Amino acid sequence: MPAIASFAYPDAQGVFDQINKQFYVSPEVLTELTKAFLDEIALGLSEYNHAMAMIPTFVTGVPDGTETGTFLALDLGGTNLRVCEVVLNGDKTFNLVQNQYKVSEALKHGEATALFDYLADSVDAFLTTHATTDYTSLQSDPSAHTSDAVHLGLTFSFPVEQTALNSGKILTWTKGFSAKHAIGNDVVKLLQDAFNRKHMHVKCVALVNDTVGALLSRAYTSGGCFLGAIFGTGTNGAYLEDVDKIRKFAGSAAAANGGAMVVNTEWGAFNNSKSHLPVTPFDNAVDRLSINPGYQIFEKFISGMYLGEISRTVLLSLVDATPKSLLFKGKATPSLNQHYGLDTRFLSEIEAAWIDTGATKGSVELPPLGKPSFESELSDAAKAKLTAVRKVILGPHGLGYKSEDEVSLRDAAIVRWVCALVARRAALLSGVAVATTLIQTGRAVLPGQEGSKALRERNEKIGVGVDGSLVENYPNFNTILRESLRLLVGEDVEQRVNIGLAKDGSGVGAALCALQALKQGL
């Protein structure tokens, strides 16, 4: 499969320098990206039918941890399908019972009715085997409706144009899904129809994006939050916006009510035109061969689904370089040759091996990768770290090589360098997304604009809830994200940003939305 270009070179180090330059993101580029991000936010708030859709969620507030109730949550995301029972205790804590169900590739790409019938079957199985609560006993909240139906909040981690708290039209599939005859239909109706076909007494009363769920969950457990962000298989952000800034709402009942509303940005689609993002040939290859070329471009730069694939394309180009291979003596394994054959977990394990090995934590000095005497110049500390990296390459989540003879310490150094380049760029760009929402909501300004206007919450902590495998597990991801944030909004604001993990945002957030729907009589 002719996926990528390889290098013809007179000087090996020149190849490594060229790749390094392509993945470098300067402070100036970060600033310009933030300005472009703000422009796309303004456009999405003003008009419908833009890639970065800025979807109003009809969630008009965030919890403070005192809410109570018992609800089901159904969470369909990029990796797992979960059914949860969530008990909100009213003291910033909750109890959770859950079970996971595998979504097959056939269901992801088959008919929508088959997919939603499977969702209904999974809920039915959960009620049979895991239910611990009488879901009709909601009298503890006098505003809640009591009926024979089990009340369920749906976390649907795909782009939706939401028209009410319990209604939303599917805009597009992402994260490897492409179920037929779903786009353009109401996702709540598709699910409710599946429940009805099976004569189940379950009512889907709320629709919530996983990012909105992260915001609500973090707000519930911390007592306040303005932004929820996902940095995992995919990426997205949702934040609390002033309704008067949502200009496409002009003349509507929501506009008349004023106040604030959670907006689901769909920022994975930022800069689909590639006019500002620092695109490399490897990014173009990954995009071109994806299931949705030309879409979700920002997501393809920073999300876990794609970082392994970007790294694989770089590594393979070095294997194929001429007149002499620059990696693995020109030998490629099935994992390197296979589309999406390299998982982002591999990158994480490589970085952990590099950081945690030896008495010297973190980085050590290495000779230039292209230097003929590279290995003879390695310090003992560097050899120890690269030996640990080589062990990961040869390990169960590695590249498929069988012996140390196939992987030199220079090879290990090149692999670690590529993984670090790709991951660092992802974390820096993730910081752009967080900084943009701070600026959009008046909590920060761009460099050089200090003092131009009064900042909101100038002396208060700023709550940000995050979820996803990258922020939770990838070594130094949060540190580099904060480095980007500091460059863009200044150290004073960055230090006041309290970034905390959203505890099961997709489950608890859906439960909180279900509670809100019942209070609104839905």
mmCIF file of C-alpha atoms in Angstrom, residues 354-357 360-364 385 416 476:
data_model
loop_
_atom_site.group_PDB
_atom_site.id
_atom_site.type_symbol
_atom_site.label_atom_id
_atom_site.label_comp_id
_atom_site.label_asym_id
_atom_site.label_seq_id
_atom_site.Cartn_x
_atom_site.Cartn_y
_atom_site.Cartn_z
ATOM 1 C CA TRP A 354 12.658 6.341 28.782
ATOM 2 C CA ILE A 355 11.567 8.465 31.753
ATOM 3 C CA ASP A 356 11.560 5.844 34.486
ATOM 4 C CA THR A 357 14.724 3.880 33.741
ATOM 5 C CA THR A 360 18.676 9.750 36.064
ATOM 6 C CA LYS A 361 14.956 10.370 35.684
ATOM 7 C CA GLY A 362 13.796 12.036 32.493
ATOM 8 C CA SER A 363 16.131 12.961 29.666
ATOM 9 C CA VAL A 364 19.806 12.322 29.090
ATOM 10 C CA LYS A 385 17.371 3.952 29.024
ATOM 11 C CA ARG A 416 11.737 6.991 21.087
ATOM 12 C CA ASN A 476 4.227 14.147 30.665
#
